[in-house]
Amino acid sequence: MSTNGTVALSMNELISALALCGYSEIASQILNDATLVENEEEEQRFIREVEQLLHQKGYLDATRESLLVPGLENLIHLLVQSREKVRCVNMKKRHVLLLHRVHDSKTVYGKLKM
C-alpha cells in the first residue's frame, strides 16, 4: 500500500473493497448502476480480476478477516461512516467526484469515471 497518503482504486477495486469490508449493499448498488456485470459468469470474472489487481497493488492481506490491508480497510469504513459527504455527478462526461469530511479539518476526496 502507498506510504504517501494516496490510495488509488479503480471503480471496480472500490466496489470490491466495499464488499470485503461488509458493505455489499453499497457495492451492489454501484455495480448495478454502472452495469459492469450482467450475469453470474461475468460476476465471477469480475471478482477474480479485481482480486488480482488489489493483490498487485499490495492492498490484500490474506491473514486478515476482510482480506484488505489495515489502512485500506480503515479508509473504507471512514468513507462509508462519515456523516458529511457530497457526491457530484457529471453525466455528460460520466465522472463522479466524492467528498467526505472525516475529521474537523480533514477531507477525503475521490474521482471516479463511470
mmCIF file of C-alpha atoms in Angstrom:
data_model
loop_
_atom_site.group_PDB
_atom_site.id
_atom_site.type_symbol
_atom_site.label_atom_id
_atom_site.label_comp_id
_atom_site.label_asym_id
_atom_site.label_seq_id
_atom_site.Cartn_x
_atom_site.Cartn_y
_atom_site.Cartn_z
ATOM 1 C CA MET A 1 0.000 0.000 0.000
ATOM 2 C CA SER A 2 1.180 3.532 -0.751
ATOM 3 C CA THR A 3 3.027 5.281 2.043
ATOM 4 C CA ASN A 4 2.472 8.817 0.713
ATOM 5 C CA GLY A 5 -1.137 9.051 1.897
ATOM 6 C CA THR A 6 -2.610 8.311 -1.509
ATOM 7 C CA VAL A 7 -4.804 5.327 -2.257
ATOM 8 C CA ALA A 8 -5.581 4.755 -5.923
ATOM 9 C CA LEU A 9 -8.544 2.496 -6.605
ATOM 10 C CA SER A 10 -10.433 1.961 -9.808
ATOM 11 C CA MET A 11 -14.209 1.863 -9.539
ATOM 12 C CA ASN A 12 -14.035 -1.939 -9.722
ATOM 13 C CA GLU A 13 -11.477 -2.055 -6.908
ATOM 14 C CA LEU A 14 -13.595 0.300 -4.784
ATOM 15 C CA ILE A 15 -16.627 -1.953 -5.302
ATOM 16 C CA SER A 16 -14.605 -4.979 -4.236
ATOM 17 C CA ALA A 17 -13.120 -3.202 -1.197
ATOM 18 C CA LEU A 18 -16.586 -2.109 -0.077
ATOM 19 C CA ALA A 19 -17.855 -5.689 -0.352
ATOM 20 C CA LEU A 20 -14.851 -7.097 1.517
ATOM 21 C CA CYS A 21 -15.492 -4.622 4.354
ATOM 22 C CA GLY A 22 -19.086 -5.779 4.686
ATOM 23 C CA TYR A 23 -20.760 -3.026 2.668
ATOM 24 C CA SER A 24 -22.118 -5.369 -0.005
ATOM 25 C CA GLU A 25 -25.345 -3.414 -0.405
ATOM 26 C CA ILE A 26 -23.431 -0.260 -1.356
ATOM 27 C CA ALA A 27 -21.062 -2.267 -3.571
ATOM 28 C CA SER A 28 -24.001 -3.939 -5.287
ATOM 29 C CA GLN A 29 -25.708 -0.597 -5.890
ATOM 30 C CA ILE A 30 -22.597 0.853 -7.547
ATOM 31 C CA LEU A 31 -22.092 -2.331 -9.559
ATOM 32 C CA ASN A 32 -25.689 -2.289 -10.791
ATOM 33 C CA ASP A 33 -25.691 1.458 -11.528
ATOM 34 C CA ALA A 34 -22.577 1.091 -13.651
ATOM 35 C CA THR A 35 -23.918 -2.101 -15.298
ATOM 36 C CA LEU A 36 -20.493 -3.725 -15.063
ATOM 37 C CA VAL A 37 -21.779 -7.297 -14.921
ATOM 38 C CA GLU A 38 -24.905 -8.776 -16.402
ATOM 39 C CA ASN A 39 -24.748 -12.425 -15.358
ATOM 40 C CA GLU A 40 -23.125 -14.795 -12.874
ATOM 41 C CA GLU A 41 -20.284 -15.719 -15.241
ATOM 42 C CA GLU A 42 -19.312 -12.048 -15.654
ATOM 43 C CA GLU A 43 -19.593 -11.568 -11.893
ATOM 44 C CA GLN A 44 -17.129 -14.410 -11.206
ATOM 45 C CA ARG A 45 -14.698 -12.999 -13.802
ATOM 46 C CA PHE A 46 -15.080 -9.536 -12.255
ATOM 47 C CA ILE A 47 -14.250 -10.890 -8.783
ATOM 48 C CA ARG A 48 -11.152 -12.764 -9.998
ATOM 49 C CA GLU A 49 -9.802 -9.803 -11.988
ATOM 50 C CA VAL A 50 -10.332 -7.277 -9.207
ATOM 51 C CA GLU A 51 -8.794 -9.573 -6.597
ATOM 52 C CA GLN A 52 -5.708 -9.882 -8.789
ATOM 53 C CA LEU A 53 -5.485 -6.085 -9.217
ATOM 54 C CA LEU A 54 -5.813 -5.470 -5.477
ATOM 55 C CA HIS A 55 -3.100 -8.063 -4.845
ATOM 56 C CA GLN A 56 -0.754 -6.457 -7.405
ATOM 57 C CA LYS A 57 -1.195 -3.060 -5.724
ATOM 58 C CA GLY A 58 -0.413 -4.522 -2.307
ATOM 59 C CA TYR A 59 -3.909 -3.903 -0.912
ATOM 60 C CA LEU A 60 -4.654 -7.528 0.049
ATOM 61 C CA ASP A 61 -3.605 -9.304 3.239
ATOM 62 C CA ALA A 62 -4.730 -12.943 3.412
ATOM 63 C CA THR A 63 -4.176 -13.018 7.191
ATOM 64 C CA ARG A 64 -6.991 -10.534 7.869
ATOM 65 C CA GLU A 65 -10.717 -11.257 8.003
ATOM 66 C CA SER A 66 -11.559 -8.623 5.373
ATOM 67 C CA LEU A 67 -8.545 -9.648 3.256
ATOM 68 C CA LEU A 68 -7.627 -5.949 2.965
ATOM 69 C CA VAL A 69 -4.575 -4.272 4.470
ATOM 70 C CA PRO A 70 -5.500 -2.300 7.615
ATOM 71 C CA GLY A 71 -5.026 1.144 6.046
ATOM 72 C CA LEU A 72 -7.405 0.481 3.168
ATOM 73 C CA GLU A 73 -9.969 -1.229 5.398
ATOM 74 C CA ASN A 74 -9.927 1.738 7.790
ATOM 75 C CA LEU A 75 -10.289 4.168 4.887
ATOM 76 C CA ILE A 76 -13.328 2.297 3.521
ATOM 77 C CA HIS A 77 -15.010 2.317 6.948
ATOM 78 C CA LEU A 78 -14.194 6.006 7.355
ATOM 79 C CA LEU A 79 -15.685 6.868 3.955
ATOM 80 C CA VAL A 80 -18.898 4.935 4.489
ATOM 81 C CA GLN A 81 -19.434 6.143 8.032
ATOM 82 C CA SER A 82 -18.579 9.820 7.502
ATOM 83 C CA ARG A 83 -21.604 11.974 8.270
ATOM 84 C CA GLU A 84 -20.792 14.824 5.920
ATOM 85 C CA LYS A 85 -20.396 13.763 2.310
ATOM 86 C CA VAL A 86 -21.109 15.163 -1.113
ATOM 87 C CA ARG A 87 -21.362 13.422 -4.467
ATOM 88 C CA CYS A 88 -21.135 15.471 -7.655
ATOM 89 C CA VAL A 89 -22.053 13.714 -10.885
ATOM 90 C CA ASN A 90 -21.274 14.923 -14.404
ATOM 91 C CA MET A 91 -23.416 12.617 -16.547
ATOM 92 C CA LYS A 92 -22.173 14.155 -19.794
ATOM 93 C CA LYS A 93 -18.561 13.146 -19.070
ATOM 94 C CA ARG A 94 -19.597 10.237 -16.802
ATOM 95 C CA HIS A 95 -17.426 11.445 -13.921
ATOM 96 C CA VAL A 96 -18.220 11.381 -10.209
ATOM 97 C CA LEU A 97 -16.486 13.437 -7.528
ATOM 98 C CA LEU A 98 -16.849 12.264 -3.924
ATOM 99 C CA LEU A 99 -16.010 14.470 -0.933
ATOM 100 C CA HIS A 100 -16.114 13.090 2.605
ATOM 101 C CA ARG A 101 -15.348 15.114 5.705
ATOM 102 C CA VAL A 102 -13.749 12.701 8.151
ATOM 103 C CA HIS A 103 -12.447 14.969 10.911
ATOM 104 C CA ASP A 104 -12.770 18.634 11.788
ATOM 105 C CA SER A 105 -10.104 19.703 9.320
ATOM 106 C CA LYS A 106 -9.658 16.663 7.083
ATOM 107 C CA THR A 107 -11.464 15.836 3.892
ATOM 108 C CA VAL A 108 -11.064 12.758 1.737
ATOM 109 C CA TYR A 109 -11.946 13.016 -1.923
ATOM 110 C CA GLY A 110 -12.092 10.646 -4.813
ATOM 111 C CA LYS A 111 -12.770 10.863 -8.523
ATOM 112 C CA LEU A 112 -14.454 8.078 -10.439
ATOM 113 C CA LYS A 113 -15.006 7.614 -14.124
ATOM 114 C CA MET A 114 -18.104 5.539 -14.878
#
